[in-house]
mmCIF file with all atom_site columns, C-alpha atoms in Angstrom:
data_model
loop_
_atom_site.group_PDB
_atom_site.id
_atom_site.type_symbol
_atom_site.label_atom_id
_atom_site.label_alt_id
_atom_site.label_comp_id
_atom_site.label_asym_id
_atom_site.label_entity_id
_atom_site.label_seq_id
_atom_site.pdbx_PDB_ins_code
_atom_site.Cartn_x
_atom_site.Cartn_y
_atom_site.Cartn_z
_atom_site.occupancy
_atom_site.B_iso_or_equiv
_atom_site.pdbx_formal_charge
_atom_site.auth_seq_id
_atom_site.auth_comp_id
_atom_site.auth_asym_id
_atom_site.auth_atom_id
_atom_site.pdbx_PDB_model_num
ATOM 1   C CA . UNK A 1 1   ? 84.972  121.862 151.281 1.00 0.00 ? 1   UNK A CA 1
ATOM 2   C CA . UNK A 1 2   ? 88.383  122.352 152.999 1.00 0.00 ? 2   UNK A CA 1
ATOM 3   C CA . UNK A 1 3   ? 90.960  124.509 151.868 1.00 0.00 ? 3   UNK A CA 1
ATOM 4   C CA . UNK A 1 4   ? 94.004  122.942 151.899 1.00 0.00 ? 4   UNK A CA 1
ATOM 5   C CA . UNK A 1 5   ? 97.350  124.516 152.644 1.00 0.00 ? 5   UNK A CA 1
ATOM 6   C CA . UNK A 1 6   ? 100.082 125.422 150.047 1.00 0.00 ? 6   UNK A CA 1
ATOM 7   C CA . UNK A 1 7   ? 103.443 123.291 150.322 1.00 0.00 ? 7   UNK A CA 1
ATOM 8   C CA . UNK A 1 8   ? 106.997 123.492 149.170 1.00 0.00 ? 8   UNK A CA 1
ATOM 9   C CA . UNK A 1 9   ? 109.251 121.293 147.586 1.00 0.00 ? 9   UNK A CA 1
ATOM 10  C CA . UNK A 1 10  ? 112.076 120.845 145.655 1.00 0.00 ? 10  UNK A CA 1
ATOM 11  C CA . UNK A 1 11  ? 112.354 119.814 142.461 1.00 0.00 ? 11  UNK A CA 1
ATOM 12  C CA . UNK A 1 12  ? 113.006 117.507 140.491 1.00 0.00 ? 12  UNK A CA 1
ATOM 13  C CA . UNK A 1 13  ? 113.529 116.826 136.445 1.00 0.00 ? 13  UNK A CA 1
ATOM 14  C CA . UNK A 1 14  ? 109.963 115.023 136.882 1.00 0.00 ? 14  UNK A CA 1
ATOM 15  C CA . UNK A 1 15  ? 108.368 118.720 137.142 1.00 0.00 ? 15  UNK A CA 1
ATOM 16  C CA . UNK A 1 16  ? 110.305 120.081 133.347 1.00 0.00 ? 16  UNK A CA 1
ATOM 17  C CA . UNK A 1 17  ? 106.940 120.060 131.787 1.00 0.00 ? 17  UNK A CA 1
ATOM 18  C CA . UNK A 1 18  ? 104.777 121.917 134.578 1.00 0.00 ? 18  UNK A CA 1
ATOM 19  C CA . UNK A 1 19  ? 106.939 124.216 135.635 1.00 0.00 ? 19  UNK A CA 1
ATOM 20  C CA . UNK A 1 20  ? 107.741 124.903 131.405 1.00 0.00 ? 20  UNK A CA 1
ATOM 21  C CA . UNK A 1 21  ? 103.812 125.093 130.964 1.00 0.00 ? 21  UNK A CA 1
ATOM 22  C CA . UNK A 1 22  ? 104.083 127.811 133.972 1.00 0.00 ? 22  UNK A CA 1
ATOM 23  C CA . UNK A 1 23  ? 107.006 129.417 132.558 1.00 0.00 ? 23  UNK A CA 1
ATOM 24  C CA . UNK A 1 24  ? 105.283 129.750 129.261 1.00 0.00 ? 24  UNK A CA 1
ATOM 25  C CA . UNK A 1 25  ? 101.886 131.217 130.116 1.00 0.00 ? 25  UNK A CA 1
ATOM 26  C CA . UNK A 1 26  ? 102.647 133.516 133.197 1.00 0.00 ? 26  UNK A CA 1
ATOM 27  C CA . UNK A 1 27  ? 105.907 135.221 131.709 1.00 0.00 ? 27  UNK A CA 1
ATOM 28  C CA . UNK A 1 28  ? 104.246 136.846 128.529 1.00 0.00 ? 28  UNK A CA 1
ATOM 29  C CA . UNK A 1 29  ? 101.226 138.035 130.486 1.00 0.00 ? 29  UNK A CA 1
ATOM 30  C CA . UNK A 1 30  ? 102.809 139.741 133.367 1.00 0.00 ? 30  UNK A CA 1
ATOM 31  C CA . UNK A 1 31  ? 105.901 141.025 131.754 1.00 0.00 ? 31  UNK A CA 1
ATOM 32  C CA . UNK A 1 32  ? 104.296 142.764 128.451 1.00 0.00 ? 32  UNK A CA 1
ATOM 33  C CA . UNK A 1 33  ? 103.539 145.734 130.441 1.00 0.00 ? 33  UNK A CA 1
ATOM 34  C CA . UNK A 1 34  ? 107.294 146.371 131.040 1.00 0.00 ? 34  UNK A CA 1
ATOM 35  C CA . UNK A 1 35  ? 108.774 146.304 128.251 1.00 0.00 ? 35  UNK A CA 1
ATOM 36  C CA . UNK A 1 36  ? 108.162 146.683 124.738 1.00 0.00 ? 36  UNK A CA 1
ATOM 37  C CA . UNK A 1 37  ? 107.641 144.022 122.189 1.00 0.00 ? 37  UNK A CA 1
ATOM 38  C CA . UNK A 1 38  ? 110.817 144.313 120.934 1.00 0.00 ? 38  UNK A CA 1
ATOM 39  C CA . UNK A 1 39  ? 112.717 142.604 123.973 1.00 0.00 ? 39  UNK A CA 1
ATOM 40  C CA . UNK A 1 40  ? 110.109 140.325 125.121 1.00 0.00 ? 40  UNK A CA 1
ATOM 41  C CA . UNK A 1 41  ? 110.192 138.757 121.293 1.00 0.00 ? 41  UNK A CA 1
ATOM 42  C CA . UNK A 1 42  ? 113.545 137.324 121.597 1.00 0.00 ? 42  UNK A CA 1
ATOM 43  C CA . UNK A 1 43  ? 113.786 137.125 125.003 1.00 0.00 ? 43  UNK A CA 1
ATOM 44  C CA . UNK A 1 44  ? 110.438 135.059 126.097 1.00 0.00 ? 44  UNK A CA 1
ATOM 45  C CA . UNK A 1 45  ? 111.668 132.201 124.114 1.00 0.00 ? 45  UNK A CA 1
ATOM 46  C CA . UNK A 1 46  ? 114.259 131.347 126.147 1.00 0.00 ? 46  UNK A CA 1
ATOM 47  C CA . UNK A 1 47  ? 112.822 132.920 129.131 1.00 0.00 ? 47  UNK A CA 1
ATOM 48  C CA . UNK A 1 48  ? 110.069 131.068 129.529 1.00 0.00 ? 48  UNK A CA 1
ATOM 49  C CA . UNK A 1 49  ? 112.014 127.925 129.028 1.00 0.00 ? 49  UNK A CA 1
ATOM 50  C CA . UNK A 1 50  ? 112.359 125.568 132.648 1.00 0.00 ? 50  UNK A CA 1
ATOM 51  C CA . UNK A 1 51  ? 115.962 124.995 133.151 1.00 0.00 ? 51  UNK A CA 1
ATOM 52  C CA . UNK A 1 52  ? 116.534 121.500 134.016 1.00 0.00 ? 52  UNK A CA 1
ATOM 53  C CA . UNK A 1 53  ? 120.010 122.274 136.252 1.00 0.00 ? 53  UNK A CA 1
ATOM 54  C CA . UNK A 1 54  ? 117.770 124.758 137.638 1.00 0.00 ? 54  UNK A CA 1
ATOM 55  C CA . UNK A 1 55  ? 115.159 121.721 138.508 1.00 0.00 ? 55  UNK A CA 1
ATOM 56  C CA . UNK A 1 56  ? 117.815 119.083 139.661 1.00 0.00 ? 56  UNK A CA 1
ATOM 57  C CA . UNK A 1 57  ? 120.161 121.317 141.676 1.00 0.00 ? 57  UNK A CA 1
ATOM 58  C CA . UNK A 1 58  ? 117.815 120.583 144.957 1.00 0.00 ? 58  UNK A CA 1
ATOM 59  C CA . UNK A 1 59  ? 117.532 124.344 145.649 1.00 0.00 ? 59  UNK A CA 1
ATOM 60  C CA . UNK A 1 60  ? 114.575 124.929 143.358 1.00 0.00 ? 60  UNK A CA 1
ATOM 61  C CA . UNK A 1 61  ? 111.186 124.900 144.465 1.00 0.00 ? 61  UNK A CA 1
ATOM 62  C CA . UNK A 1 62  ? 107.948 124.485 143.982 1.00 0.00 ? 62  UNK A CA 1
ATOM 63  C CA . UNK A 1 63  ? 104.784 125.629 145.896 1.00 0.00 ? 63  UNK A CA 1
ATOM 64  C CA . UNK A 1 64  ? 101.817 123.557 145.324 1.00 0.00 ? 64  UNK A CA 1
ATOM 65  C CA . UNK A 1 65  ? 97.694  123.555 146.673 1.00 0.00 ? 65  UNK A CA 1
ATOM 66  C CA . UNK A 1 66  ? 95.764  120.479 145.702 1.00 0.00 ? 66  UNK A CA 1
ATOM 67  C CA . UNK A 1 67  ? 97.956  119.314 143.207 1.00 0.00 ? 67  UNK A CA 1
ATOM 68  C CA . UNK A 1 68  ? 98.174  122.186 141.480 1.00 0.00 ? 68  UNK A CA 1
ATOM 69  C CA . UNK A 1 69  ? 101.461 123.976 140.691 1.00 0.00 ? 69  UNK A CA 1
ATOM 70  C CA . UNK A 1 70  ? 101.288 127.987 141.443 1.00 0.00 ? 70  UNK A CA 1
ATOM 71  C CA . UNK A 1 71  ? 104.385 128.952 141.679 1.00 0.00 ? 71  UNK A CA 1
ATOM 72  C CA . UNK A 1 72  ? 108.220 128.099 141.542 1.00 0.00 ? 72  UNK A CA 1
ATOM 73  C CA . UNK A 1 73  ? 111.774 129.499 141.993 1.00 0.00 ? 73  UNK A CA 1
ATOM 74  C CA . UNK A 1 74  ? 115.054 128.960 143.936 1.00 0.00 ? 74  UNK A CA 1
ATOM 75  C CA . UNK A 1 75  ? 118.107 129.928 144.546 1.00 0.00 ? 75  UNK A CA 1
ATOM 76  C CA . UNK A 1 76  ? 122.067 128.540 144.239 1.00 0.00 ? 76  UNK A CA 1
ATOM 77  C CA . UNK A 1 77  ? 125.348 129.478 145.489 1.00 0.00 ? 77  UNK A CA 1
ATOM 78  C CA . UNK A 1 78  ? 128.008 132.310 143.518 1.00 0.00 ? 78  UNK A CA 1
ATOM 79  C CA . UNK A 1 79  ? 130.501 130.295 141.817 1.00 0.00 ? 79  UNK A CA 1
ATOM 80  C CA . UNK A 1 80  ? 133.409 132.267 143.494 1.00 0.00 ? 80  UNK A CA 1
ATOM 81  C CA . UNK A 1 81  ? 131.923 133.342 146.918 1.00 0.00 ? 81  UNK A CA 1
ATOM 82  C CA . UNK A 1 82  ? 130.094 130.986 149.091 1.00 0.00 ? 82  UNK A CA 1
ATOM 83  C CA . UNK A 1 83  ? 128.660 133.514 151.622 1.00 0.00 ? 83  UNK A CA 1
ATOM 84  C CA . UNK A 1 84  ? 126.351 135.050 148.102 1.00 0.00 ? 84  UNK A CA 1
ATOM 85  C CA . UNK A 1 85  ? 123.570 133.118 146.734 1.00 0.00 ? 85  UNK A CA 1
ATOM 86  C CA . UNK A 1 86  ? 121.531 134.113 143.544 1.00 0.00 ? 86  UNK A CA 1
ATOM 87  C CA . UNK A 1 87  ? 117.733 134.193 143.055 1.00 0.00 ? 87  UNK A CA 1
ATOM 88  C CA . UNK A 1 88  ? 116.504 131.878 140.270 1.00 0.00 ? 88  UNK A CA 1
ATOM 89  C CA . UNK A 1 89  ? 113.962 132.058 137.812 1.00 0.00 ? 89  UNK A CA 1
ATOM 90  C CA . UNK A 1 90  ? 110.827 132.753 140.021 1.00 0.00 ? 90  UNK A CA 1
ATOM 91  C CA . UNK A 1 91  ? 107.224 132.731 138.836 1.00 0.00 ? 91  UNK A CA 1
ATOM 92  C CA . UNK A 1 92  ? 103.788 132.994 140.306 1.00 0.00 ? 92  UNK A CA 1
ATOM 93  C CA . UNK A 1 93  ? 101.054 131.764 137.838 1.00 0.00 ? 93  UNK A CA 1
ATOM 94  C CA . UNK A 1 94  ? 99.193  135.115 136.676 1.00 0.00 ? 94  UNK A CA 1
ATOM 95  C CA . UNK A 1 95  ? 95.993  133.302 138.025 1.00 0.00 ? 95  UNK A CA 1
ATOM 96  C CA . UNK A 1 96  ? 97.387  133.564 141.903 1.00 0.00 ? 96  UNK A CA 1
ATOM 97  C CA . UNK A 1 97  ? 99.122  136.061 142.280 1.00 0.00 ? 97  UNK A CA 1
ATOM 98  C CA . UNK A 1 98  ? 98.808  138.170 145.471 1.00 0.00 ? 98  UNK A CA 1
ATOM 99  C CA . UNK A 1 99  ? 98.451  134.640 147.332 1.00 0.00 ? 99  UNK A CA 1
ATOM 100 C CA . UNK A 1 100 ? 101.770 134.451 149.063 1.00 0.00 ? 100 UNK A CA 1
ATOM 101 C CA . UNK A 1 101 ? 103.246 132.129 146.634 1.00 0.00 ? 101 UNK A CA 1
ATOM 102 C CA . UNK A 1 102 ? 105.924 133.984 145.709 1.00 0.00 ? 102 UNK A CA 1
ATOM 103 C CA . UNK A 1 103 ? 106.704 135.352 149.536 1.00 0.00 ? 103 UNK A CA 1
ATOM 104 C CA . UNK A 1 104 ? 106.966 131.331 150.339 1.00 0.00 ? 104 UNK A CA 1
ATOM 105 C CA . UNK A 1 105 ? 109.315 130.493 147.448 1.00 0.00 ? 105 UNK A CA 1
ATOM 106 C CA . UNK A 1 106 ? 111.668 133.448 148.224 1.00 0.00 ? 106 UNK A CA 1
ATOM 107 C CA . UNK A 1 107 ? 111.339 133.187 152.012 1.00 0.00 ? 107 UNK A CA 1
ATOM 108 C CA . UNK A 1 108 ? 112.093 129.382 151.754 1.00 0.00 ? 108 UNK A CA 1
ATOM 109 C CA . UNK A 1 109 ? 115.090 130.475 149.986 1.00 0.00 ? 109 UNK A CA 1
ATOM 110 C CA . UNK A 1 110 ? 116.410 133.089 152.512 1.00 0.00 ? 110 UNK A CA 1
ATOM 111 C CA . UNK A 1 111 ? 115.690 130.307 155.136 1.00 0.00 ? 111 UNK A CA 1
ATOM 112 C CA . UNK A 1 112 ? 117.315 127.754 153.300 1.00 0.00 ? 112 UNK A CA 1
ATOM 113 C CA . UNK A 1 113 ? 120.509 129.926 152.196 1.00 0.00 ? 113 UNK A CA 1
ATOM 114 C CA . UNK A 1 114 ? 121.270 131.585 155.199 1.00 0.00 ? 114 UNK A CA 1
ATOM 115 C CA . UNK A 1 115 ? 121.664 127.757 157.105 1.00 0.00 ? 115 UNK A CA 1
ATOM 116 C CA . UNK A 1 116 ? 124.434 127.147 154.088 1.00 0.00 ? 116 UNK A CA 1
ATOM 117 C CA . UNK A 1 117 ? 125.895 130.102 155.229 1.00 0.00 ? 117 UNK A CA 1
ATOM 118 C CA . UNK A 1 118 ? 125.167 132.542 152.974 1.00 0.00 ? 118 UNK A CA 1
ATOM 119 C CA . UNK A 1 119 ? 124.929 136.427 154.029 1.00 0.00 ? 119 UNK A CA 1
ATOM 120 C CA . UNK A 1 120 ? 123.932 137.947 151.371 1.00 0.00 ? 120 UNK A CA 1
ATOM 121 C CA . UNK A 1 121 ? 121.326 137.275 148.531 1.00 0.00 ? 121 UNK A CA 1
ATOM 122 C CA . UNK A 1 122 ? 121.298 138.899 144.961 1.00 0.00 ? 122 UNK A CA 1
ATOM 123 C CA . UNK A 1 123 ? 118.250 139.171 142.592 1.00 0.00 ? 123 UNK A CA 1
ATOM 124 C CA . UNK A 1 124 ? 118.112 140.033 138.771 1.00 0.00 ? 124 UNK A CA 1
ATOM 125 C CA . UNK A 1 125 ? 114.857 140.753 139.067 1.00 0.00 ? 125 UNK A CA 1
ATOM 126 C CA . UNK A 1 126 ? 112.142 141.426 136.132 1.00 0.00 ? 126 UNK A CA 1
ATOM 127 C CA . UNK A 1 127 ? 111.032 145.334 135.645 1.00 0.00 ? 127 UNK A CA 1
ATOM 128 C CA . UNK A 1 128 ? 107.541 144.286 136.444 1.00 0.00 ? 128 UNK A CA 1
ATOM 129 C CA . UNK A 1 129 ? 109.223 141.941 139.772 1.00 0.00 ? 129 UNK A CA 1
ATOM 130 C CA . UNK A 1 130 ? 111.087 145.016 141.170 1.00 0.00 ? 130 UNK A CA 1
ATOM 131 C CA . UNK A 1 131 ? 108.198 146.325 144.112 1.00 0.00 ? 131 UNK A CA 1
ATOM 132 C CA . UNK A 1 132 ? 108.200 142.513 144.774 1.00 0.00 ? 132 UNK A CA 1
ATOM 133 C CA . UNK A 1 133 ? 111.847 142.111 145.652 1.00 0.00 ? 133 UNK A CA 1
ATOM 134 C CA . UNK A 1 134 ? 111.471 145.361 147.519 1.00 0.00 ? 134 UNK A CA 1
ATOM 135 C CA . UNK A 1 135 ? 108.899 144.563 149.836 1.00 0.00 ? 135 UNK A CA 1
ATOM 136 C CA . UNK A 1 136 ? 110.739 141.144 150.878 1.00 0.00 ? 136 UNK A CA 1
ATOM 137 C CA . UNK A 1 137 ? 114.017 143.232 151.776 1.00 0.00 ? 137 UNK A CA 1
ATOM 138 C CA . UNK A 1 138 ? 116.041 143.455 148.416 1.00 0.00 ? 138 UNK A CA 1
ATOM 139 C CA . UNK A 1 139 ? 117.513 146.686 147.658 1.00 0.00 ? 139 UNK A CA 1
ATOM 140 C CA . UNK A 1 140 ? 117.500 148.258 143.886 1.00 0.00 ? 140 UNK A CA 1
ATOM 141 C CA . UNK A 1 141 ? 121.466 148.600 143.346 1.00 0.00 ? 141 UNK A CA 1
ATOM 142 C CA . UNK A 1 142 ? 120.573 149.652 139.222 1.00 0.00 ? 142 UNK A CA 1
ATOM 143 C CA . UNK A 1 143 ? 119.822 148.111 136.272 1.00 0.00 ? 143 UNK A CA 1
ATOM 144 C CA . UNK A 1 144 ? 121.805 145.271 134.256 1.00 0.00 ? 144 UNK A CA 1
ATOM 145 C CA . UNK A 1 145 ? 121.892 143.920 130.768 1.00 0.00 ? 145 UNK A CA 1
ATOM 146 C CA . UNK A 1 146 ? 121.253 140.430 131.248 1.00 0.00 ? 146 UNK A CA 1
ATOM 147 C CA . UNK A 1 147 ? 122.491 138.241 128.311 1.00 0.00 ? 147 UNK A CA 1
ATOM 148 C CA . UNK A 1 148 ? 120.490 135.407 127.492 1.00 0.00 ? 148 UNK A CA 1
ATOM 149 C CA . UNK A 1 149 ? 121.623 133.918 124.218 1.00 0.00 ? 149 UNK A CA 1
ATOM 150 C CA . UNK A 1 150 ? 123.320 134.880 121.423 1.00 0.00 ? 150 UNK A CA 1
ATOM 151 C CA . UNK A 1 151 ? 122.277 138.716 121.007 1.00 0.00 ? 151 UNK A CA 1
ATOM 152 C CA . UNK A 1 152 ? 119.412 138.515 123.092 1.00 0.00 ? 152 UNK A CA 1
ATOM 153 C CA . UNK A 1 153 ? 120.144 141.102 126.697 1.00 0.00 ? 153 UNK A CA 1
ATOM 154 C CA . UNK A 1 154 ? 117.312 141.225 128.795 1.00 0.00 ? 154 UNK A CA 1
ATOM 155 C CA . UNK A 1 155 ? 117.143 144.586 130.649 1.00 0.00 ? 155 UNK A CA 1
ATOM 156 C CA . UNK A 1 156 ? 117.027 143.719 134.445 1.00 0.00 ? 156 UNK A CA 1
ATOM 157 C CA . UNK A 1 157 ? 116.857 144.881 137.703 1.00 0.00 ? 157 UNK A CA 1
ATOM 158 C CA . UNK A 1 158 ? 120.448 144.689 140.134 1.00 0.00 ? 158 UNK A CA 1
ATOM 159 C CA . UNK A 1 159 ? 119.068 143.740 143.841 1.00 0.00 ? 159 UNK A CA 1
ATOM 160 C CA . UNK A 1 160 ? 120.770 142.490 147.080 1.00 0.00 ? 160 UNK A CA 1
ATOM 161 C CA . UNK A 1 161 ? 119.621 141.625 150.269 1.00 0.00 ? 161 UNK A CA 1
ATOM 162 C CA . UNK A 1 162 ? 121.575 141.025 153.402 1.00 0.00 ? 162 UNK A CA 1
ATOM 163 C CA . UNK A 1 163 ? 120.338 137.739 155.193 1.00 0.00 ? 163 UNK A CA 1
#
């Protein structure tokens, strides 16, 4: 049998319900060792939610082997300043992890940002995502209270990365 190789692409709102079924069973699994139930009860609901802006912008990704979905995430431009770009909502299914899927969906998004002219990347990256971020380049600036909905804050990681 031959392995085949994993491949990127962008999304579309045809993937909401994969890339929701991914959301919803990697998130609680690899983020309930970083923080305590207390957060991860309001804030996995709307965590672990696809965004569909997210899925039609044409700057979110997935990475797929044999059909399969493993992982998925992206990136899109600051509002106000056009040379920073913003990591989005990246996840590796639990069940392929230490595969490189998450290396190709954030070096697809360097790539991919830095020929828009961006220079520098930021990341709010998960507690458990932090070492991740790190070993691709990002740089811990401190933690930040994320809000998510209406009094749910979801304790965060601050990185940037020049590109």
């Amino acid at each position: 049998m031959t392995a085949h190789a994993m491949q990127i692409r962008p999304t579309t709102l045809a993937d909401l319900a994969v890339v929701d079924a991914l959301l919803a069973r990697t998130y609680p699994k690899l983020l309930k060792a970083d923080y305590p139930p207390s957060v991860l009860v309001t804030a996995l609901p709307v965590i672990s939610r696809a965004r569909p802006e997210l899925l039609s912008c044409g700057t979110y990704y997935v990475v797929e082997e044999d059909g399969v979905v493993l992982g998925a995430g992206g990136w899109t431009p600051d509002r106000k300043d056009q040379s920073l770009g913003h990591i989005r909502h990246v996840v590796t299914d639990d069940r392929a992890l230490r595969r490189g899927v998450g290396r190709m969906v954030i070096a697809h998004c360097l790539d991919v940002a830095r020929a828009s002219g961006v220079s520098q990347m930021e990341c709010w990256a998960t507690r458990t995502a932090e070492t991740f971020y790190q070993a691709l380049g990002f740089q811990t600036i401190g933690p930040i209270d994320v809000p998510m909905a209406e009094g749910v804050i979801f304790p965060s990681i601050r990185m940037l990365r020049d590109l």
